[in-house]
Amino acid sequence: MPIEDKVAAARRISELLNGIIKHGDFRLKYRIIVDPPATDDEDVQRPAILVELSGTDSPLVLEQGGELLRSFEHVALEMLRLSPDEHDQILFDCQNFRTARNKELRLAAEVAAERVRKTGTPYPFAPMSSRERRLVHLALRNFEDLRTESAGEALQRYVVVYPKDYAGKPPAPAPSRRR
């Protein structure tokens, strides 16, 4: 479902970021792009609104796997009262962190696929966001000898890569490296 008034939503995000930057004493700048151009990556859904952060405090925003970046995005999603199926409409990025993370997830998916093929046992990823889980599913969609499923609940949802005909319980998620 698209955001009805993207320009008004972008203004509200700008007001939110102005407050966060001012009261958090962050040394950050931002640029908000409504209807950004499509990327070459067919697996990445183009957001309706892209927010790019930069500045001296960029390393702080990207610490612990981009935890603060995701937090800014989460607060914006809540402020706009977007339903979970609309969360892909807004994307926050800083120093191309998301592009690098997407490449990392694709590589991890390929490594997991090889491991499952060699061992015949499922491979669980650490918990990740719905956007990241979708990317892993898409990265492995053409591997006919494997299948992927999401397991867990809420913030503890994760992807498991299985041999195609595996019939067992999902393994526990891998430890999160973000903490």
XYZ file of C-alpha atoms in Angstrom:
179
model
C 0.000 0.000 0.000
C 1.581 3.330 -0.991
C 1.915 6.337 1.276
C -0.913 8.714 0.362
C 0.984 12.019 0.608
C 4.726 11.381 0.281
C 5.670 15.060 0.459
C 3.766 15.529 3.726
C 5.380 12.353 5.108
C 8.828 13.657 4.091
C 8.120 16.946 5.896
C 7.119 15.071 9.044
C 10.314 12.992 8.867
C 12.314 16.211 8.456
C 10.674 17.720 11.550
C 11.381 14.547 13.494
C 15.041 14.478 12.432
C 15.475 18.173 13.229
C 14.317 17.451 16.789
C 16.424 14.320 17.175
C 19.551 16.012 15.827
C 19.068 19.150 17.908
C 18.101 17.536 21.208
C 20.444 14.576 20.790
C 23.294 16.984 20.010
C 24.171 14.942 16.923
C 26.495 16.298 14.266
C 24.465 14.977 11.373
C 22.941 16.252 8.173
C 20.279 14.535 6.158
C 18.760 14.533 2.721
C 15.257 13.244 2.055
C 14.428 12.020 -1.446
C 10.828 11.355 -2.414
C 10.514 8.681 -5.126
C 14.272 8.004 -5.419
C 15.483 6.512 -8.692
C 15.435 2.739 -8.990
C 18.654 0.859 -8.292
C 20.267 -1.774 -10.484
C 19.484 -4.331 -7.790
C 16.272 -6.108 -8.728
C 15.962 -7.700 -5.273
C 15.827 -4.377 -3.447
C 12.421 -2.766 -3.422
C 12.561 0.951 -4.190
C 11.265 2.952 -1.223
C 8.804 5.815 -1.563
C 11.050 7.940 0.681
C 14.818 7.625 1.116
C 16.555 9.397 4.006
C 20.344 9.698 3.697
C 22.280 10.673 6.817
C 25.831 12.023 6.828
C 28.166 13.985 9.049
C 30.744 13.681 11.780
C 28.544 11.397 13.879
C 27.986 8.905 11.042
C 30.215 6.283 12.723
C 28.019 6.535 15.836
C 24.893 5.949 13.710
C 26.495 2.831 12.196
C 27.846 1.277 15.422
C 26.565 -2.149 16.433
C 25.454 -3.049 12.945
C 23.556 0.178 12.313
C 21.425 -0.068 15.454
C 20.926 3.711 15.727
C 20.173 3.968 12.001
C 17.465 1.312 12.372
C 16.173 3.105 15.468
C 15.787 6.391 13.593
C 13.950 4.527 10.849
C 11.725 2.721 13.369
C 10.740 5.960 15.105
C 9.858 7.511 11.731
C 7.728 4.483 10.798
C 5.885 4.676 14.112
C 5.395 8.443 13.826
C 3.863 7.999 10.369
C 1.736 5.130 11.728
C 2.671 2.837 8.870
C 1.477 -0.744 9.040
C 4.135 -3.487 8.928
C 3.397 -4.192 5.262
C 4.234 -0.545 4.489
C 7.600 -0.465 6.301
C 9.525 -0.947 3.041
C 8.181 2.428 1.898
C 10.700 4.300 4.094
C 14.448 3.639 4.016
C 17.118 5.306 6.122
C 20.748 4.972 5.044
C 24.110 6.363 6.102
C 27.334 6.151 4.090
C 25.810 3.424 1.857
C 25.525 1.107 4.861
C 22.397 -0.559 3.436
C 24.084 -1.326 0.102
C 27.040 -2.888 1.899
C 24.717 -4.824 4.222
C 22.738 -6.138 1.229
C 25.952 -7.411 -0.382
C 26.988 -8.984 2.922
C 23.625 -10.761 3.231
C 23.824 -12.109 -0.319
C 27.313 -13.458 0.317
C 26.187 -14.963 3.629
C 23.248 -16.595 1.841
C 25.601 -18.185 -0.705
C 27.929 -19.423 2.042
C 24.942 -20.837 3.947
C 23.732 -22.587 0.776
C 27.107 -24.281 0.293
C 27.216 -25.306 3.948
C 23.730 -26.847 3.756
C 24.669 -28.680 0.562
C 27.834 -30.104 2.149
C 26.382 -31.046 5.534
C 22.750 -31.787 4.664
C 21.678 -29.940 7.811
C 19.714 -26.676 8.066
C 21.527 -23.404 8.558
C 19.923 -20.757 10.819
C 20.788 -17.086 10.449
C 20.740 -14.674 13.371
C 17.528 -12.681 13.899
C 17.133 -9.911 11.350
C 14.653 -7.354 10.090
C 11.891 -8.266 7.665
C 13.717 -6.343 4.933
C 16.883 -8.373 5.492
C 14.978 -11.672 5.710
C 13.314 -10.904 2.390
C 16.703 -10.285 0.800
C 18.025 -13.678 1.980
C 14.908 -15.435 0.676
C 15.300 -13.705 -2.696
C 19.040 -14.436 -2.884
C 18.310 -18.169 -2.615
C 15.059 -18.371 -4.572
C 16.682 -20.007 -7.621
C 18.505 -22.731 -5.691
C 16.237 -25.673 -6.561
C 17.912 -28.057 -4.117
C 17.289 -25.735 -1.146
C 14.402 -23.935 0.508
C 14.215 -21.060 2.962
C 11.739 -20.348 5.727
C 11.405 -17.706 8.395
C 11.137 -18.902 11.993
C 10.784 -17.231 15.371
C 8.570 -14.352 16.404
C 8.665 -10.559 16.421
C 12.200 -9.211 16.805
C 13.567 -12.758 17.035
C 12.490 -13.824 13.499
C 15.251 -15.368 11.450
C 15.789 -17.267 8.197
C 16.644 -20.954 8.010
C 18.122 -22.517 4.871
C 17.084 -26.165 4.472
C 17.881 -28.954 2.053
C 14.773 -29.122 -0.163
C 13.348 -32.333 1.331
C 14.361 -31.792 4.970
C 11.558 -32.646 7.407
C 12.490 -31.597 10.892
C 12.109 -28.816 13.393
C 13.832 -25.500 12.674
C 17.102 -25.048 14.537
C 17.573 -22.230 17.025
C 18.784 -18.974 15.501
C 22.475 -18.233 15.271
C 23.712 -15.808 17.946
C 23.191 -12.203 16.982
C 26.395 -10.301 16.305
C 24.746 -6.918 16.799
C 24.901 -6.859 20.560
